[in-house]
Amino acid sequence: MLNLRHMKKSIIVVLFLIVLAGLVFWAVRNKQLDSKNVDHNKLQVVTSFYPLYFFATVIGGDKAWVTNIVPAGAEPHDYEPTSGDLVRLKNSRLIVLNGGGLETWQDNIRKNINPEKTAIIVAGEDLITQQIAEDGQTGIDPHVWLAPSLAEKMVDKIAQGFFQADPTNKNYYENNAETLKNKLAQLDAQYENGLSNCAKKDIITSHSAFGYLATAYGLNQVSIAGLSPDAEPSPSQLAAVAKFAKDNSVKYIFFESLASPKLASTLAIEVGAQTLVLNPLEGLTAEEEADGKNYLTVMQDNLTNLETALQCIN
Ligand SMILES: [Zn+2]
């Protein structure tokens, strides 16, 4: 009896030691990963989500260490920063946000940031001018990055943040920003040309992300869900979109890589249309990242799919 009790005790001690060893290994590994992942010699920049991350990495080049709050495969509408994110934000020299209600957590950050140490840039400020009306409700439309001409202005704003946070390297950041703005101007010209001679102008999208793009190139956006990819459309909203698609002989329904394509494909079957991707660039999937996709290549893919759906002739 005594022996059995002794054995049980030994097993518990051994199990405890195994768990402890595992925890120590995990902690050391995390610490190694962290110190490997952060280059403290470079300007620490934190962006809230993908398009801002892309613009900041190009402007910052090899003089900045840019990290992103919303991880790959997630979208920013309902994202809440983790405690690790808050530490990174606090330790950074420059924070780049979009504005327009996408970063509902920004007030909390501002309270905890030392403005003498950390500059905060709201890249969409003054550019966010449109509203979205869905199911009788109106909201601010934050999706300015999807119009290349507005993205150019965002790049200007973000560059200002770099000058402020690291004035010594101003020329370097300025040159990178100019190169990026030229690419965005080229993209704008390609959209202008590509969408200038099309049989149709109606785009049915998953959520209302393409309002600024539609305004820039004279398109008409109708969305299945509302302002956020996770918003559930009401049956009457779905019926109205289906009626619109039938009345206007819409041949393609767009879906997004980060949200479920179910609603888009159900609608497409109902109205006898096909589906195509129109990517709102709120984040890249892990697969898109692995394929080397970025803001510029995805915007090219979007243009190709728009030209197909709208039957454009070049
Ligand atoms: Zn969105």
Short mmCIF file of C-alpha atoms and ligand atoms in Angstrom, two decimals:
data_model
loop_
_atom_site.label_atom_id
_atom_site.label_comp_id
_atom_site.label_asym_id
_atom_site.label_seq_id
_atom_site.Cartn_x
_atom_site.Cartn_y
_atom_site.Cartn_z
CA MET A 1 0.00 0.00 0.00
CA LEU A 2 2.78 2.36 0.98
CA ASN A 3 4.73 1.41 -2.14
CA LEU A 4 1.75 2.09 -4.39
CA ARG A 5 1.28 5.52 -2.83
CA HIS A 6 5.00 6.18 -3.24
CA MET A 7 4.82 5.18 -6.93
CA LYS A 8 1.85 7.50 -7.52
CA LYS A 9 3.80 10.34 -5.92
CA SER A 10 6.83 9.63 -8.15
CA ILE A 11 4.66 9.61 -11.27
CA ILE A 12 3.16 12.96 -10.30
CA VAL A 13 6.64 14.41 -9.68
CA VAL A 14 7.91 13.10 -13.04
CA LEU A 15 4.85 14.49 -14.87
CA PHE A 16 5.32 17.84 -13.13
CA LEU A 17 8.99 17.93 -14.21
CA ILE A 18 8.05 17.11 -17.83
CA VAL A 19 5.47 19.93 -17.91
CA LEU A 20 7.96 22.33 -16.30
CA ALA A 21 10.67 21.41 -18.83
CA GLY A 22 8.16 21.98 -21.65
CA LEU A 23 7.22 25.41 -20.30
CA VAL A 24 10.86 26.46 -19.92
CA PHE A 25 11.64 25.26 -23.47
CA TRP A 26 8.59 27.18 -24.82
CA ALA A 27 9.53 30.37 -22.97
CA VAL A 28 13.18 30.25 -24.13
CA ARG A 29 12.11 29.55 -27.71
CA ASN A 30 9.64 32.47 -27.68
CA LYS A 31 12.32 34.76 -26.31
CA GLN A 32 14.73 33.62 -29.06
CA LEU A 33 12.06 34.15 -31.72
CA ASP A 34 11.33 37.61 -30.36
CA SER A 35 14.94 38.73 -30.24
CA LYS A 36 15.48 37.25 -33.70
CA ASN A 37 12.42 38.98 -35.13
CA VAL A 38 13.09 42.54 -33.98
CA ASP A 39 16.00 44.54 -35.34
CA HIS A 40 16.39 47.22 -32.67
CA ASN A 41 18.89 49.19 -34.79
CA LYS A 42 16.14 50.15 -37.23
CA LEU A 43 13.26 52.61 -36.86
CA GLN A 44 10.40 50.71 -35.17
CA VAL A 45 7.16 51.21 -37.12
CA VAL A 46 3.79 49.59 -36.43
CA THR A 47 0.91 49.67 -38.93
CA SER A 48 -2.65 48.60 -38.24
CA PHE A 49 -3.35 46.44 -41.31
CA TYR A 50 -2.07 45.27 -44.68
CA PRO A 51 -2.15 48.18 -47.22
CA LEU A 52 -0.59 50.52 -44.63
CA TYR A 53 1.99 47.82 -43.84
CA PHE A 54 2.87 47.52 -47.54
CA PHE A 55 3.20 51.30 -48.03
CA ALA A 56 5.31 51.63 -44.85
CA THR A 57 7.66 48.75 -45.75
CA VAL A 58 8.35 50.32 -49.16
CA ILE A 59 8.93 53.82 -47.72
CA GLY A 60 10.99 52.50 -44.78
CA GLY A 61 13.12 50.19 -46.96
CA ASP A 62 16.08 48.77 -45.04
CA LYS A 63 16.09 51.60 -42.50
CA ALA A 64 12.81 50.64 -40.80
CA TRP A 65 11.48 47.60 -38.99
CA VAL A 66 7.79 47.49 -39.84
CA THR A 67 5.34 45.15 -38.12
CA ASN A 68 1.62 44.79 -38.69
CA ILE A 69 -1.13 44.48 -36.06
CA VAL A 70 -3.75 42.46 -37.98
CA PRO A 71 -2.13 39.06 -38.76
CA ALA A 72 -2.20 37.23 -42.12
CA GLY A 73 -5.59 35.65 -42.79
CA ALA A 74 -7.52 38.12 -40.57
CA GLU A 75 -9.39 41.28 -41.55
CA PRO A 76 -9.30 44.58 -39.65
CA HIS A 77 -13.00 45.46 -39.18
CA ASP A 78 -13.49 43.70 -35.85
CA TYR A 79 -9.88 43.10 -34.84
CA GLU A 80 -8.82 43.77 -31.26
CA PRO A 81 -5.07 44.16 -30.56
CA THR A 82 -3.47 41.61 -28.21
CA SER A 83 -1.44 42.62 -25.14
CA GLY A 84 1.69 41.90 -27.22
CA ASP A 85 0.43 44.34 -29.90
CA LEU A 86 -0.02 47.03 -27.22
CA VAL A 87 3.59 46.60 -26.08
CA ARG A 88 4.83 46.85 -29.68
CA LEU A 89 2.73 49.98 -30.26
CA LYS A 90 4.08 51.58 -27.09
CA ASN A 91 7.70 50.79 -28.03
CA SER A 92 7.41 52.02 -31.62
CA ARG A 93 8.57 55.38 -32.98
CA LEU A 94 5.84 55.59 -35.63
CA ILE A 95 2.28 54.22 -35.71
CA VAL A 96 0.36 54.25 -39.01
CA LEU A 97 -3.44 54.01 -38.86
CA ASN A 98 -6.14 54.29 -41.53
CA GLY A 99 -8.96 56.07 -39.67
CA GLY A 100 -12.65 56.10 -40.61
CA GLY A 101 -13.58 53.79 -37.75
CA LEU A 102 -11.38 50.85 -38.76
CA GLU A 103 -9.21 51.12 -35.64
CA THR A 104 -11.83 51.30 -32.91
CA TRP A 105 -8.99 50.74 -30.43
CA GLN A 106 -7.02 53.88 -31.32
CA ASP A 107 -8.30 56.04 -28.42
CA ASN A 108 -6.98 53.50 -25.96
CA ILE A 109 -3.58 53.53 -27.71
CA ARG A 110 -3.37 57.32 -27.75
CA LYS A 111 -3.89 57.38 -23.98
CA ASN A 112 -0.90 55.09 -23.48
CA ILE A 113 1.54 56.58 -25.99
CA ASN A 114 4.17 59.21 -25.28
CA PRO A 115 3.69 61.67 -28.18
CA GLU A 116 7.29 62.91 -27.80
CA LYS A 117 8.57 59.41 -28.53
CA THR A 118 5.96 58.02 -30.92
CA ALA A 119 4.41 59.78 -33.94
CA ILE A 120 0.89 58.70 -34.96
CA ILE A 121 -0.18 59.13 -38.58
CA VAL A 122 -3.79 58.66 -39.71
CA ALA A 123 -3.20 58.01 -43.41
CA GLY A 124 -6.86 58.27 -44.44
CA GLU A 125 -7.46 61.60 -42.69
CA ASP A 126 -9.15 64.15 -45.02
CA LEU A 127 -9.47 61.44 -47.72
CA ILE A 128 -12.33 59.58 -46.02
CA THR A 129 -15.27 61.52 -47.44
CA GLN A 130 -17.81 58.87 -48.48
CA GLN A 131 -20.62 57.13 -46.64
CA ILE A 132 -22.11 53.69 -47.10
CA ALA A 133 -25.86 53.16 -46.92
CA GLU A 134 -26.87 49.58 -46.13
CA ASP A 135 -30.29 48.32 -45.09
CA GLY A 136 -31.41 51.80 -44.06
CA GLN A 137 -28.26 52.55 -42.03
CA THR A 138 -25.43 54.89 -42.99
CA GLY A 139 -21.81 54.56 -41.95
CA ILE A 140 -18.45 56.11 -42.75
CA ASP A 141 -16.65 54.31 -45.60
CA PRO A 142 -13.00 53.77 -44.58
CA HIS A 143 -11.85 51.88 -47.75
CA VAL A 144 -9.80 54.72 -49.30
CA TRP A 145 -6.74 52.56 -50.11
CA LEU A 146 -8.62 50.86 -52.97
CA ALA A 147 -8.51 53.99 -55.17
CA PRO A 148 -4.86 54.28 -56.38
CA SER A 149 -5.06 58.09 -56.64
CA LEU A 150 -6.07 58.26 -52.95
CA ALA A 151 -3.41 55.67 -52.06
CA GLU A 152 -0.83 58.12 -53.47
CA LYS A 153 -2.02 60.72 -50.97
CA MET A 154 -1.86 58.15 -48.16
CA VAL A 155 1.78 57.49 -49.11
CA ASP A 156 2.50 61.23 -48.81
CA LYS A 157 1.00 61.26 -45.31
CA ILE A 158 2.85 58.14 -44.19
CA ALA A 159 6.13 59.59 -45.54
CA GLN A 160 5.55 62.69 -43.34
CA GLY A 161 5.43 60.35 -40.35
CA PHE A 162 8.80 58.84 -41.31
CA PHE A 163 10.35 62.34 -41.66
CA GLN A 164 9.05 63.23 -38.21
CA ALA A 165 10.19 60.01 -36.53
CA ASP A 166 13.61 59.83 -38.23
CA PRO A 167 14.61 63.21 -39.78
CA THR A 168 18.21 62.07 -40.40
CA ASN A 169 17.05 59.71 -43.15
CA LYS A 170 14.47 62.04 -44.69
CA ASN A 171 15.97 61.95 -48.21
CA TYR A 172 16.02 58.18 -48.23
CA TYR A 173 12.32 57.92 -47.23
CA GLU A 174 11.39 60.70 -49.65
CA ASN A 175 12.97 58.87 -52.62
CA ASN A 176 11.24 55.59 -51.72
CA ALA A 177 7.89 57.37 -51.36
CA GLU A 178 8.34 59.04 -54.79
CA THR A 179 9.07 55.66 -56.45
CA LEU A 180 6.00 54.13 -54.82
CA LYS A 181 3.81 57.09 -55.82
CA ASN A 182 4.96 56.69 -59.45
CA LYS A 183 3.88 53.05 -59.37
CA LEU A 184 0.50 54.04 -57.93
CA ALA A 185 0.10 56.72 -60.62
CA GLN A 186 0.82 54.04 -63.27
CA LEU A 187 -1.75 51.77 -61.63
CA ASP A 188 -4.30 54.59 -61.69
CA ALA A 189 -3.63 55.13 -65.42
CA GLN A 190 -4.06 51.38 -66.09
CA TYR A 191 -7.43 51.41 -64.27
CA GLU A 192 -8.47 54.56 -66.14
CA ASN A 193 -7.63 52.97 -69.52
CA GLY A 194 -8.79 49.45 -68.68
CA LEU A 195 -12.20 50.54 -67.44
CA SER A 196 -12.86 53.29 -70.00
CA ASN A 197 -14.65 51.16 -72.59
CA CYS A 198 -16.84 48.56 -70.88
CA ALA A 199 -20.30 47.15 -71.66
CA LYS A 200 -21.29 47.22 -67.97
CA LYS A 201 -20.60 49.29 -64.88
CA ASP A 202 -22.35 47.42 -62.04
CA ILE A 203 -20.16 45.47 -59.60
CA ILE A 204 -21.77 43.15 -57.03
CA THR A 205 -19.27 42.78 -54.20
CA SER A 206 -19.21 40.76 -50.96
CA HIS A 207 -18.94 43.78 -48.63
CA SER A 208 -18.99 47.51 -49.41
CA ALA A 209 -15.23 47.92 -49.83
CA PHE A 210 -15.08 49.38 -53.33
CA GLY A 211 -16.95 52.69 -52.98
CA TYR A 212 -13.90 54.92 -53.58
CA LEU A 213 -12.72 52.73 -56.46
CA ALA A 214 -16.23 52.88 -57.96
CA THR A 215 -16.30 56.68 -57.64
CA ALA A 216 -12.83 57.01 -59.22
CA TYR A 217 -13.71 55.01 -62.34
CA GLY A 218 -17.45 55.62 -62.72
CA LEU A 219 -18.64 52.19 -61.51
CA ASN A 220 -21.74 51.34 -59.48
CA GLN A 221 -21.20 49.15 -56.41
CA VAL A 222 -23.94 46.92 -54.97
CA SER A 223 -22.85 44.84 -51.99
CA ILE A 224 -24.22 41.59 -50.57
CA ALA A 225 -23.06 42.14 -46.97
CA GLY A 226 -22.69 45.58 -45.42
CA LEU A 227 -19.74 47.54 -44.19
CA SER A 228 -17.80 44.60 -42.74
CA PRO A 229 -17.12 41.16 -44.31
CA ASP A 230 -18.71 39.47 -41.28
CA ALA A 231 -21.99 41.40 -41.47
CA GLU A 232 -24.90 39.07 -42.20
CA PRO A 233 -27.21 40.45 -44.90
CA SER A 234 -30.93 40.31 -44.14
CA PRO A 235 -33.15 38.12 -46.40
CA SER A 236 -34.65 41.30 -47.89
CA GLN A 237 -31.17 42.69 -48.65
CA LEU A 238 -30.23 39.39 -50.36
CA ALA A 239 -33.47 39.37 -52.36
CA ALA A 240 -32.88 42.98 -53.45
CA VAL A 241 -29.34 42.16 -54.66
CA ALA A 242 -30.61 39.08 -56.54
CA LYS A 243 -33.31 41.18 -58.21
CA PHE A 244 -30.74 43.83 -59.13
CA ALA A 245 -28.46 41.16 -60.66
CA LYS A 246 -31.31 39.69 -62.74
CA ASP A 247 -32.70 43.07 -63.84
CA ASN A 248 -29.25 44.25 -64.96
CA SER A 249 -28.06 40.89 -66.43
CA VAL A 250 -25.02 40.83 -64.13
CA LYS A 251 -22.75 38.00 -65.30
CA TYR A 252 -20.25 37.87 -62.42
CA ILE A 253 -20.59 38.08 -58.62
CA PHE A 254 -17.40 39.02 -56.77
CA PHE A 255 -16.16 37.33 -53.62
CA GLU A 256 -13.14 37.95 -51.31
CA SER A 257 -10.22 35.72 -50.37
CA LEU A 258 -10.52 36.51 -46.63
CA ALA A 259 -14.27 35.91 -46.26
CA SER A 260 -16.45 32.87 -46.98
CA PRO A 261 -17.48 32.73 -50.68
CA LYS A 262 -20.76 31.00 -49.72
CA LEU A 263 -23.12 33.98 -50.11
CA ALA A 264 -21.52 35.02 -53.40
CA SER A 265 -21.75 31.51 -54.87
CA THR A 266 -25.34 30.99 -53.64
CA LEU A 267 -26.33 34.30 -55.25
CA ALA A 268 -24.43 33.45 -58.45
CA ILE A 269 -26.27 30.12 -58.78
CA GLU A 270 -29.61 31.82 -58.10
CA VAL A 271 -29.15 34.46 -60.82
CA GLY A 272 -27.20 32.28 -63.29
CA ALA A 273 -23.91 34.18 -62.93
CA GLN A 274 -20.30 33.12 -62.31
CA THR A 275 -17.96 34.18 -59.49
CA LEU A 276 -14.64 36.02 -59.55
CA VAL A 277 -12.34 37.40 -56.82
CA LEU A 278 -12.27 41.11 -56.07
CA ASN A 279 -9.80 41.50 -53.22
CA PRO A 280 -10.35 44.45 -50.81
CA LEU A 281 -6.75 44.02 -49.57
CA GLU A 282 -7.74 44.17 -45.92
CA GLY A 283 -5.17 41.45 -45.38
CA LEU A 284 -3.39 38.80 -47.41
CA THR A 285 -4.03 35.11 -46.78
CA ALA A 286 -0.99 33.02 -45.80
CA GLU A 287 -1.17 31.51 -49.30
CA GLU A 288 -1.16 34.91 -51.03
CA GLU A 289 1.83 35.90 -48.87
CA ALA A 290 3.67 32.70 -49.83
CA ASP A 291 2.95 33.41 -53.52
CA GLY A 292 4.71 36.79 -53.15
CA LYS A 293 1.51 38.80 -53.72
CA ASN A 294 1.45 42.43 -52.63
CA TYR A 295 -0.79 45.51 -52.90
CA LEU A 296 0.35 46.26 -56.47
CA THR A 297 0.00 42.71 -57.87
CA VAL A 298 -3.40 42.17 -56.19
CA MET A 299 -4.64 45.49 -57.61
CA GLN A 300 -3.53 44.23 -61.06
CA ASP A 301 -5.46 40.98 -60.50
CA ASN A 302 -8.49 43.01 -59.42
CA LEU A 303 -8.31 45.09 -62.62
CA THR A 304 -8.11 41.95 -64.79
CA ASN A 305 -11.20 40.52 -63.07
CA LEU A 306 -13.09 43.81 -63.33
CA GLU A 307 -12.34 43.95 -67.07
CA THR A 308 -13.70 40.40 -67.46
CA ALA A 309 -16.84 41.05 -65.40
CA LEU A 310 -17.65 44.40 -67.01
CA GLN A 311 -16.83 43.19 -70.56
CA CYS A 312 -14.28 45.90 -71.22
CA ILE A 313 -12.63 46.30 -74.61
CA ASN A 314 -9.08 47.62 -74.76
ZN ZN B 1 -13.88 46.47 -45.37
#
